[in-house]
Short mmCIF file of C-alpha atoms in Angstrom, two decimals:
data_model
loop_
_atom_site.label_atom_id
_atom_site.label_comp_id
_atom_site.label_asym_id
_atom_site.label_seq_id
_atom_site.Cartn_x
_atom_site.Cartn_y
_atom_site.Cartn_z
CA MET Z 1 0.09 -0.20 0.20
CA SER Z 2 1.22 3.14 -1.00
CA GLN Z 3 1.59 6.28 1.67
CA ALA Z 4 -0.85 8.15 -0.48
CA ASP Z 5 -3.54 5.17 -0.02
CA LYS Z 6 -2.46 5.44 3.93
CA LEU Z 7 -3.90 8.89 3.81
CA PRO Z 8 -6.83 9.24 2.12
CA TYR Z 9 -6.93 13.14 3.67
CA HIS Z 10 -5.48 16.25 3.03
CA ASP Z 11 -6.53 18.74 5.64
CA MET Z 12 -7.86 18.95 9.03
CA ARG Z 13 -11.24 18.19 8.40
CA GLY Z 14 -10.58 15.24 6.49
CA LEU Z 15 -8.70 14.41 9.84
CA LEU Z 16 -11.84 14.85 11.82
CA ALA Z 17 -13.80 12.33 9.73
CA LEU Z 18 -10.71 9.80 9.84
CA LEU Z 19 -11.15 9.65 13.21
CA GLU Z 20 -14.78 9.77 14.18
CA SER Z 21 -14.92 6.54 11.36
CA GLU Z 22 -12.10 4.82 13.94
CA GLY Z 23 -14.46 5.51 17.46
CA GLN Z 24 -11.00 8.58 18.23
CA LEU Z 25 -13.47 11.63 18.09
CA ARG Z 26 -17.04 12.85 19.70
CA ARG Z 27 -18.87 16.01 18.78
CA ILE Z 28 -20.32 17.85 21.67
CA THR Z 29 -23.60 19.94 20.82
CA LYS Z 30 -24.60 21.01 24.10
CA PRO Z 31 -23.21 24.70 24.65
CA VAL Z 32 -19.82 24.76 26.28
CA GLU Z 33 -18.25 28.07 28.71
CA ALA Z 34 -14.73 28.99 27.20
CA ARG Z 35 -13.30 28.08 30.55
CA TYR Z 36 -14.41 25.25 30.69
CA LEU Z 37 -12.92 23.59 27.30
CA ASN Z 38 -9.52 22.30 28.05
CA THR Z 39 -11.27 20.62 31.47
CA LEU Z 40 -13.66 18.71 28.97
CA LEU Z 41 -10.74 18.13 26.81
CA ALA Z 42 -8.41 16.50 29.91
CA GLN Z 43 -11.41 14.19 31.08
CA ALA Z 44 -11.82 12.73 27.46
CA ASP Z 45 -10.19 9.21 25.87
CA THR Z 46 -11.33 10.56 22.68
CA ALA Z 47 -10.57 13.99 20.70
CA LEU Z 48 -12.97 15.96 21.12
CA LEU Z 49 -15.27 18.13 18.77
CA MET Z 50 -17.30 21.01 20.82
CA GLU Z 51 -19.46 22.70 18.23
CA ASN Z 52 -21.37 25.11 20.34
CA VAL Z 53 -18.79 27.29 22.16
CA GLU Z 54 -20.80 30.07 24.25
CA GLY Z 55 -20.23 33.37 23.29
CA TYR Z 56 -17.94 32.78 19.94
CA SER Z 57 -19.45 31.52 16.70
CA MET Z 58 -15.87 29.33 16.39
CA PRO Z 59 -15.85 25.48 17.59
CA VAL Z 60 -12.83 24.16 19.18
CA VAL Z 61 -11.27 20.81 18.71
CA GLY Z 62 -8.52 19.42 20.73
CA GLY Z 63 -7.10 16.03 21.13
CA LEU Z 64 -6.42 14.79 17.75
CA VAL Z 65 -2.83 13.76 18.77
CA GLY Z 66 -3.81 13.14 21.71
CA SER Z 67 -2.74 9.07 21.84
CA ARG Z 68 0.17 6.94 20.00
CA GLN Z 69 -2.81 5.42 18.09
CA ARG Z 70 -4.23 8.82 16.95
CA VAL Z 71 -0.63 10.16 16.18
CA ALA Z 72 -0.60 6.65 13.95
CA LEU Z 73 -4.10 6.74 12.43
CA GLY Z 74 -2.91 10.24 11.29
CA LEU Z 75 0.14 8.97 9.48
CA GLY Z 76 -1.36 6.02 8.28
CA CYS Z 77 0.91 3.50 10.08
CA ASP Z 78 0.93 1.34 13.12
CA GLN Z 79 1.76 2.12 16.95
CA ARG Z 80 4.99 0.40 16.40
CA THR Z 81 6.51 1.66 13.26
CA LEU Z 82 6.27 5.17 14.35
CA GLY Z 83 9.58 6.42 14.12
CA ARG Z 84 10.27 4.10 11.07
CA THR Z 85 7.21 5.91 9.12
CA PHE Z 86 8.96 9.63 9.67
CA MET Z 87 12.72 8.14 9.13
CA GLU Z 88 11.41 7.47 5.31
CA ALA Z 89 10.01 10.93 4.97
CA LEU Z 90 13.03 11.97 5.81
CA ASP Z 91 14.92 10.27 3.50
CA ASN Z 92 12.10 10.87 0.46
CA PRO Z 93 11.22 14.49 0.96
CA ILE Z 94 8.02 16.01 -1.01
CA ALA Z 95 8.62 19.02 -2.11
CA ALA Z 96 5.08 21.86 -1.51
CA GLU Z 97 3.81 23.23 -3.91
CA VAL Z 98 2.74 26.92 -4.30
CA VAL Z 99 -0.83 27.06 -5.13
CA ALA Z 100 -2.51 30.37 -6.29
CA GLU Z 101 -5.09 30.31 -3.56
CA GLY Z 102 -6.82 28.16 -0.82
CA SER Z 103 -9.64 28.28 1.76
CA ALA Z 104 -7.56 29.58 4.38
CA GLN Z 105 -7.58 32.89 3.21
CA GLU Z 106 -11.46 33.08 2.22
CA VAL Z 107 -11.75 35.88 4.97
CA VAL Z 108 -9.01 38.14 5.13
CA LYS Z 109 -8.62 40.71 8.08
CA THR Z 110 -6.36 43.49 8.91
CA GLY Z 111 -6.02 46.57 10.19
CA ASP Z 112 -8.63 47.57 13.36
CA GLU Z 113 -10.67 44.31 11.69
CA ILE Z 114 -8.31 42.17 13.80
CA ASP Z 115 -9.48 40.93 17.47
CA LEU Z 116 -8.47 37.87 18.67
CA THR Z 117 -10.67 37.90 21.27
CA GLU Z 118 -12.94 36.51 18.78
CA LEU Z 119 -10.61 33.19 18.63
CA PRO Z 120 -12.07 30.92 21.80
CA ILE Z 121 -8.71 30.89 23.27
CA PRO Z 122 -8.83 27.96 25.86
CA PHE Z 123 -7.18 28.73 29.06
CA GLN Z 124 -5.57 25.48 29.73
CA HIS Z 125 -4.01 25.26 33.11
CA ARG Z 126 -5.15 26.36 36.60
CA LYS Z 127 -1.94 28.30 37.14
CA ASP Z 128 -1.18 29.76 33.62
CA GLY Z 129 0.01 33.56 33.27
CA GLY Z 130 -3.43 33.65 30.71
CA PRO Z 131 -5.43 31.94 27.44
CA TYR Z 132 -2.89 30.09 25.29
CA LEU Z 133 -2.71 29.22 21.50
CA SER Z 134 -0.99 26.09 21.42
CA ALA Z 135 -1.62 24.01 18.23
CA GLY Z 136 0.15 26.99 15.66
CA ILE Z 137 2.40 26.03 13.33
CA SER Z 138 4.80 28.85 13.19
CA VAL Z 139 6.33 29.71 9.75
CA SER Z 140 9.18 32.17 9.00
CA LYS Z 141 12.66 32.72 6.80
CA ASP Z 142 15.99 32.85 7.76
CA GLU Z 143 18.56 35.68 6.63
CA ALA Z 144 18.89 32.96 2.98
CA GLY Z 145 15.20 32.84 2.41
CA ARG Z 146 15.16 29.38 3.80
CA ARG Z 147 11.55 28.43 5.19
CA ASN Z 148 11.25 27.17 8.45
CA ALA Z 149 8.04 25.41 10.47
CA GLY Z 150 7.78 24.88 14.32
CA CYS Z 151 5.85 24.65 17.17
CA TYR Z 152 5.89 27.38 19.48
CA ARG Z 153 3.36 28.64 21.89
CA LEU Z 154 1.20 31.74 22.01
CA MET Z 155 -0.03 34.02 24.94
CA TYR Z 156 -2.59 36.25 24.35
CA ARG Z 157 -2.06 39.98 25.42
CA THR Z 158 -3.90 42.34 23.35
CA PRO Z 159 -6.69 41.85 20.85
CA GLN Z 160 -3.49 42.40 18.19
CA GLU Z 161 -0.77 41.16 20.40
CA THR Z 162 0.51 37.87 21.76
CA SER Z 163 3.91 36.79 23.52
CA ILE Z 164 5.91 33.71 21.76
CA ASP Z 165 7.97 31.17 23.47
CA LEU Z 166 11.31 31.52 21.84
CA VAL Z 167 13.32 30.46 25.03
CA SER Z 168 14.79 27.02 23.33
CA PRO Z 169 17.17 26.95 20.75
CA SER Z 170 15.70 26.30 17.49
CA ASP Z 171 16.10 27.64 14.45
CA MET Z 172 13.30 30.23 14.30
CA ARG Z 173 15.23 31.88 17.74
CA PHE Z 174 18.84 31.98 15.80
CA SER Z 175 16.43 33.86 12.83
CA TYR Z 176 14.82 36.23 15.05
CA GLU Z 177 18.62 37.02 17.03
CA ALA Z 178 20.04 37.82 13.73
CA ALA Z 179 16.86 39.71 12.59
CA LEU Z 180 17.63 41.59 15.74
CA LYS Z 181 21.35 42.56 14.77
CA ARG Z 182 19.83 43.71 12.31
CA ASN Z 183 17.30 46.11 14.39
CA GLU Z 184 14.47 44.70 11.91
CA PRO Z 185 11.29 42.96 13.26
CA LEU Z 186 11.16 38.82 11.76
CA PRO Z 187 8.23 38.26 9.73
CA LEU Z 188 6.16 35.71 11.03
CA ALA Z 189 2.56 33.60 10.25
CA VAL Z 190 1.12 30.71 12.40
CA ALA Z 191 -1.40 28.06 10.91
CA PHE Z 192 -3.95 26.66 13.01
CA GLY Z 193 -6.14 23.32 11.53
CA THR Z 194 -3.63 21.33 9.65
CA GLY Z 195 -3.52 17.45 9.30
CA THR Z 196 -1.65 15.40 11.52
CA PRO Z 197 1.32 15.38 9.02
CA GLU Z 198 1.86 19.20 9.18
CA LEU Z 199 2.03 18.97 12.86
CA ILE Z 200 4.55 16.17 13.04
CA ALA Z 201 6.53 17.95 10.61
CA ALA Z 202 6.76 21.11 12.42
CA ALA Z 203 7.28 19.53 15.90
CA TYR Z 204 10.73 18.12 14.10
CA LYS Z 205 14.01 19.17 15.01
CA ALA Z 206 15.02 19.47 11.59
CA PRO Z 207 18.70 20.76 10.39
CA PRO Z 208 18.91 24.37 8.66
CA GLY Z 209 17.55 24.61 5.19
CA TYR Z 210 15.64 21.50 5.53
CA ASP Z 211 12.22 22.04 4.67
CA GLU Z 212 9.24 20.40 7.14
CA PHE Z 213 6.43 20.33 4.45
CA ALA Z 214 8.55 18.61 2.25
CA VAL Z 215 8.34 15.62 5.17
CA ALA Z 216 4.94 16.76 5.24
CA GLY Z 217 4.38 15.36 1.98
CA ALA Z 218 6.72 12.67 2.24
CA LEU Z 219 3.45 11.70 4.90
CA TYR Z 220 0.60 12.49 2.27
CA GLY Z 221 2.54 11.21 -0.48
CA ARG Z 222 1.96 13.81 -2.33
CA PRO Z 223 3.05 17.74 -1.92
CA VAL Z 224 1.73 19.82 0.46
CA PRO Z 225 -0.40 22.75 -1.23
CA LEU Z 226 1.00 26.28 0.50
CA VAL Z 227 -0.40 29.68 -0.75
CA LYS Z 228 1.06 33.26 -0.18
CA CYS Z 229 0.66 35.26 2.70
CA LYS Z 230 -1.64 38.75 2.31
CA THR Z 231 0.63 40.69 4.59
CA VAL Z 232 4.57 39.30 4.57
CA ASP Z 233 6.57 37.14 2.33
CA LEU Z 234 5.74 33.92 3.74
CA GLU Z 235 3.67 30.47 3.00
CA VAL Z 236 1.03 28.52 4.94
CA PRO Z 237 -1.03 25.03 4.58
CA ALA Z 238 -3.65 26.45 1.27
CA ASP Z 239 -6.17 24.73 3.51
CA ALA Z 240 -5.63 25.45 7.22
CA GLU Z 241 -8.16 26.94 9.16
CA LEU Z 242 -7.14 29.96 10.39
CA VAL Z 243 -3.65 31.80 9.69
CA LEU Z 244 -2.18 34.73 11.80
CA GLU Z 245 0.19 36.54 10.08
CA GLY Z 246 2.44 39.45 11.14
CA GLU Z 247 6.12 40.10 13.14
CA ILE Z 248 7.90 39.42 16.05
CA SER Z 249 8.84 43.07 17.37
CA THR Z 250 12.66 43.98 17.55
CA ASP Z 251 11.87 44.82 21.33
CA GLY Z 252 13.63 41.17 22.28
CA TRP Z 253 13.50 39.24 25.01
CA THR Z 254 11.05 41.96 27.34
CA ILE Z 255 8.09 40.41 28.25
CA ASP Z 256 6.77 38.48 31.01
CA GLU Z 257 5.51 35.05 29.32
CA GLY Z 258 4.16 32.52 31.70
CA ARG Z 259 3.72 30.16 33.75
CA TYR Z 260 2.54 27.73 31.61
CA GLY Z 261 1.91 24.00 31.99
CA ASP Z 262 4.18 22.66 29.43
CA PHE Z 263 5.03 19.55 27.88
CA THR Z 264 7.20 17.87 30.47
CA GLY Z 265 3.67 17.95 32.87
CA HIS Z 266 4.94 21.19 34.43
CA GLN Z 267 3.56 24.56 35.64
CA CYS Z 268 6.83 25.98 33.99
CA SER Z 269 7.70 29.52 35.45
CA ILE Z 270 7.30 32.90 33.94
CA ARG Z 271 10.08 33.89 31.35
CA TRP Z 272 11.06 36.77 29.20
CA ASN Z 273 10.03 36.33 25.54
CA PRO Z 274 9.64 39.12 22.41
CA VAL Z 275 5.78 40.14 21.36
CA PHE Z 276 4.18 38.64 18.28
CA LYS Z 277 2.23 41.27 16.72
CA VAL Z 278 -0.37 40.31 14.24
CA LYS Z 279 -0.70 42.20 11.00
CA ALA Z 280 -4.06 40.13 9.34
CA VAL Z 281 -5.55 37.11 10.14
CA THR Z 282 -7.09 34.51 7.08
CA HIS Z 283 -9.35 31.75 7.86
CA ARG Z 284 -11.83 29.53 6.21
CA ARG Z 285 -15.74 30.81 5.80
CA ASN Z 286 -16.52 28.62 9.17
CA PRO Z 287 -13.20 27.95 11.00
CA ILE Z 288 -12.78 25.40 13.52
CA LEU Z 289 -9.77 26.47 16.08
CA HIS Z 290 -7.51 23.56 16.88
CA THR Z 291 -5.68 23.42 20.35
CA ILE Z 292 -3.37 20.98 22.03
CA LEU Z 293 -3.71 19.36 25.13
CA MET Z 294 -0.68 19.45 27.61
CA PRO Z 295 1.16 17.38 28.05
CA TRP Z 296 0.18 13.98 25.91
CA GLU Z 297 -0.61 15.75 22.92
CA ASN Z 298 3.06 17.88 23.08
CA ASP Z 299 5.07 14.88 23.95
CA TRP Z 300 3.15 12.36 21.27
CA LEU Z 301 4.49 14.24 18.41
CA GLU Z 302 7.92 14.59 19.70
CA ALA Z 303 8.06 10.43 20.40
CA PRO Z 304 8.18 9.86 16.23
CA PRO Z 305 10.92 12.47 15.28
CA LEU Z 306 13.01 11.94 18.44
CA GLU Z 307 12.35 7.65 17.43
CA ALA Z 308 13.49 8.91 13.25
CA ALA Z 309 16.37 10.51 14.67
CA GLY Z 310 17.52 7.71 16.58
CA TRP Z 311 17.17 5.15 13.63
CA ARG Z 312 19.11 7.56 11.30
CA ALA Z 313 21.86 7.70 13.66
CA LEU Z 314 22.27 3.97 14.53
CA ARG Z 315 21.85 3.52 10.90
CA GLU Z 316 24.79 5.70 9.95
CA ALA Z 317 26.84 3.87 13.07
CA SER Z 318 25.77 0.42 10.68
CA ILE Z 319 24.01 -0.76 13.59
CA LYS Z 320 21.23 -3.41 12.75
CA THR Z 321 18.54 -1.87 14.69
CA VAL Z 322 15.62 -3.96 16.42
CA ALA Z 323 13.48 -0.99 17.66
CA VAL Z 324 13.39 2.79 19.01
CA TYR Z 325 11.77 4.69 21.97
CA ALA Z 326 11.12 7.44 23.25
CA THR Z 327 9.43 7.00 27.08
CA PRO Z 328 6.16 8.33 27.85
CA GLY Z 329 7.80 9.30 31.26
CA SER Z 330 10.58 11.65 30.16
CA ALA Z 331 7.95 13.47 27.82
CA CYS Z 332 9.02 11.30 24.97
CA TYR Z 333 11.86 13.96 24.60
CA TRP Z 334 15.01 13.03 27.26
CA HIS Z 335 15.03 9.49 27.32
CA LEU Z 336 15.52 6.86 24.42
CA TYR Z 337 15.83 3.26 24.64
CA ALA Z 338 17.13 1.38 21.43
CA SER Z 339 17.31 -2.69 21.17
CA ILE Z 340 19.97 -3.54 18.48
CA ASP Z 341 21.27 -7.11 17.32
CA LYS Z 342 25.06 -6.47 18.45
CA ARG Z 343 28.46 -7.33 17.64
CA PRO Z 344 30.84 -7.11 19.71
CA GLY Z 345 31.49 -3.47 20.92
CA GLU Z 346 28.50 -1.89 19.28
CA GLY Z 347 26.71 -1.38 22.44
CA LYS Z 348 28.99 1.32 23.42
CA ASN Z 349 28.70 2.64 19.26
CA ALA Z 350 25.51 2.79 19.46
CA LEU Z 351 25.69 4.87 22.79
CA MET Z 352 27.77 7.28 21.32
CA ALA Z 353 25.80 7.63 18.43
CA LEU Z 354 22.64 8.06 20.34
CA MET Z 355 23.86 10.38 23.36
CA SER Z 356 24.72 13.21 20.32
CA LEU Z 357 21.08 13.75 19.76
CA HIS Z 358 19.20 16.99 20.86
CA ALA Z 359 18.91 17.63 24.68
CA LEU Z 360 18.48 13.76 25.47
CA LYS Z 361 19.31 12.87 29.41
CA LEU Z 362 19.20 8.90 29.36
CA VAL Z 363 20.09 6.25 26.53
CA VAL Z 364 19.51 2.73 26.82
CA VAL Z 365 20.84 0.58 24.55
CA THR Z 366 19.28 -3.46 25.11
CA ASP Z 367 19.64 -6.41 22.92
CA GLY Z 368 16.99 -7.13 20.63
CA ASP Z 369 14.70 -9.60 22.86
CA VAL Z 370 14.24 -7.04 25.19
CA GLU Z 371 10.71 -5.16 24.73
CA LEU Z 372 11.16 -1.52 24.57
CA THR Z 373 7.53 -0.46 25.84
CA ASP Z 374 7.49 -3.39 28.96
CA PRO Z 375 9.43 -1.33 31.69
CA MET Z 376 9.96 -4.40 33.47
CA ALA Z 377 11.71 -5.76 30.51
CA VAL Z 378 13.55 -3.11 30.73
CA GLU Z 379 14.36 -3.00 34.34
CA ARG Z 380 15.57 -6.15 34.08
CA ALA Z 381 17.89 -5.48 31.04
CA MET Z 382 19.70 -2.72 33.40
CA ALA Z 383 19.62 -4.81 36.67
CA PHE Z 384 21.19 -8.30 34.97
CA ARG Z 385 23.69 -7.07 32.12
CA VAL Z 386 25.22 -4.11 33.80
CA GLN Z 387 28.25 -3.34 35.17
CA PRO Z 388 27.96 0.71 36.63
CA ASP Z 389 31.95 1.23 35.90
CA GLU Z 390 31.74 -1.07 32.87
CA ASP Z 391 28.59 0.15 31.06
CA VAL Z 392 27.68 3.72 31.95
CA ILE Z 393 28.73 6.60 30.10
CA ILE Z 394 28.57 10.24 31.72
CA VAL Z 395 29.14 13.25 29.39
CA SER Z 396 28.44 17.23 30.19
CA GLY Z 397 28.50 20.33 29.20
CA ALA Z 398 25.98 19.00 26.30
CA ARG Z 399 23.11 21.07 24.64
CA GLY Z 400 20.46 20.92 27.24
CA LYS Z 401 17.10 21.89 27.11
CA HIS Z 402 15.76 24.77 29.60
CA LEU Z 403 12.58 23.09 30.81
CA ASP Z 404 14.21 20.70 32.88
CA PRO Z 405 14.65 22.07 36.02
CA THR Z 406 17.87 20.95 37.16
CA LEU Z 407 19.33 22.64 34.51
CA LYS Z 408 18.72 26.01 37.01
CA ALA Z 409 17.64 27.68 33.91
CA SER Z 410 16.16 30.31 35.63
CA ARG Z 411 19.16 32.04 36.82
CA LEU Z 412 20.73 32.39 33.59
CA PRO Z 413 21.24 35.65 32.07
CA LYS Z 414 18.27 36.81 29.76
CA GLY Z 415 18.58 34.70 26.50
CA SER Z 416 21.47 32.21 27.54
CA LEU Z 417 21.23 28.65 26.30
CA PRO Z 418 21.78 25.91 29.32
CA THR Z 419 23.68 23.18 28.87
CA THR Z 420 23.43 19.49 30.20
CA SER Z 421 25.27 16.50 31.29
CA LYS Z 422 24.25 13.25 29.74
CA MET Z 423 24.07 9.58 30.52
CA GLY Z 424 24.38 6.37 28.67
CA ILE Z 425 23.67 2.73 29.76
CA ASP Z 426 24.72 -0.28 27.45
CA ALA Z 427 22.61 -2.62 28.79
CA THR Z 428 23.49 -5.37 26.42
CA ILE Z 429 24.81 -8.59 27.20
CA PRO Z 430 28.25 -8.90 27.63
CA ASP Z 431 30.48 -9.99 25.23
CA ASP Z 432 31.88 -12.80 26.98
CA ILE Z 433 28.94 -13.90 29.20
CA ASP Z 434 26.63 -16.61 27.77
CA PRO Z 435 23.31 -15.67 26.36
CA ALA Z 436 21.88 -18.75 27.53
CA GLU Z 437 22.54 -17.35 30.74
CA TYR Z 438 19.24 -14.50 30.43
CA GLU Z 439 16.83 -17.36 29.35
CA LEU Z 440 13.57 -16.62 30.91
CA LEU Z 441 12.14 -19.50 32.84
CA GLU Z 442 9.32 -21.39 31.65
CA TYR Z 443 6.15 -22.59 33.88
CA PRO Z 444 5.62 -26.22 32.77
CA PHE Z 445 2.59 -27.62 31.19
CA MET Z 446 1.33 -24.50 30.76
CA ASP Z 447 -1.07 -25.67 27.50
CA ALA Z 448 -2.32 -28.83 29.37
CA VAL Z 449 -3.66 -27.64 32.36
CA LYS Z 450 -6.09 -24.35 32.98
CA LEU Z 451 -6.31 -23.21 36.64
CA GLU Z 452 -10.03 -22.54 36.73
CA ASP Z 453 -10.64 -26.12 35.93
CA TYR Z 454 -9.48 -26.91 39.20
CA LEU Z 455 -11.63 -24.32 41.34
#
């Protein structure tokens, strides 16, 4: 089956129909107060389309990537192959196509017509600094004119302004820093309401110059159609539900932003961040506002790109890989497990290849007989295949992520980037031990008798 056959939809509305057909989306037609939107999403075991938000003409949908199963449905693959599916998309990108028009621009508002209070922006967490837009795909360009897409939260400030979180190292942060040196604002467009491929590609920490929409195209099996923005020199998904166009101001990291319940599951601290000034709002005639429920929707978006990075790193190291797994307990971001068919010395080689990735703090490498999604199996491997003085690697001064409280990022000077230490554990069977010593015990005659027959 081709990738195109796997994805019979092309926009968020098609995704909604797909999830609903699989029992993974429910509709709420009763009136819902805006302050309860996130609360209902937090209680749901499916995605929710809340069609009647009191005081607003715009429905709200959330939970579209709220489980590994829903992410897999949106990508047309099995849950166990998410990382490999994304890796294949990275290896076979399909360039986006700019089209003349798109439904994302059926309505265009500029100047005094712009009023962000028209959007039912959810108040997401009890101690947040304000309502947040959390599901947007932010599009910018660097000095060389190369397009970049990423996911950044926006805190409502005024009817025409939001804060934008640019604390972490990212291509857009570096583009903004370069613009500040020129004393120029950074043009920005934020698209809400796309399919899963665009979302997950934007969440990917792509190398500079790597077009995330080309990755999304590979996941669809066809080019992603983009439309030129009305007020900035940028392109956005042509069938998005809603787009904010504008610029990040030249004031820099000067505005209090937060607190916010982030993808770590923690209520993170107040930060200094820049301001996004909205110059235009475009949308479908009857748009649906997409919101993401923290932490799980963000976490499940992080997992496939990180797992794909693990597959690619091990492939470059010429290691036969069985599985790669980003662990939910680490927000699918800080811990990575891999199982390999090991040749002598490759446990350590695998560790070194994987520890270079992103802001990882812990890497565990096991043999192919260990089921990475089974915490008991991984812990057993660490208990009986590891000698700490021989099989643990620790490095200091590596790139970190400010959301880790142990990095004490709040004590750094404004705009500074934190560093972290990393640990790798080689939980493969030592080369000089007979694998038979790790054969799991079996109970006899399990197929011959049943306990219930004797009770």
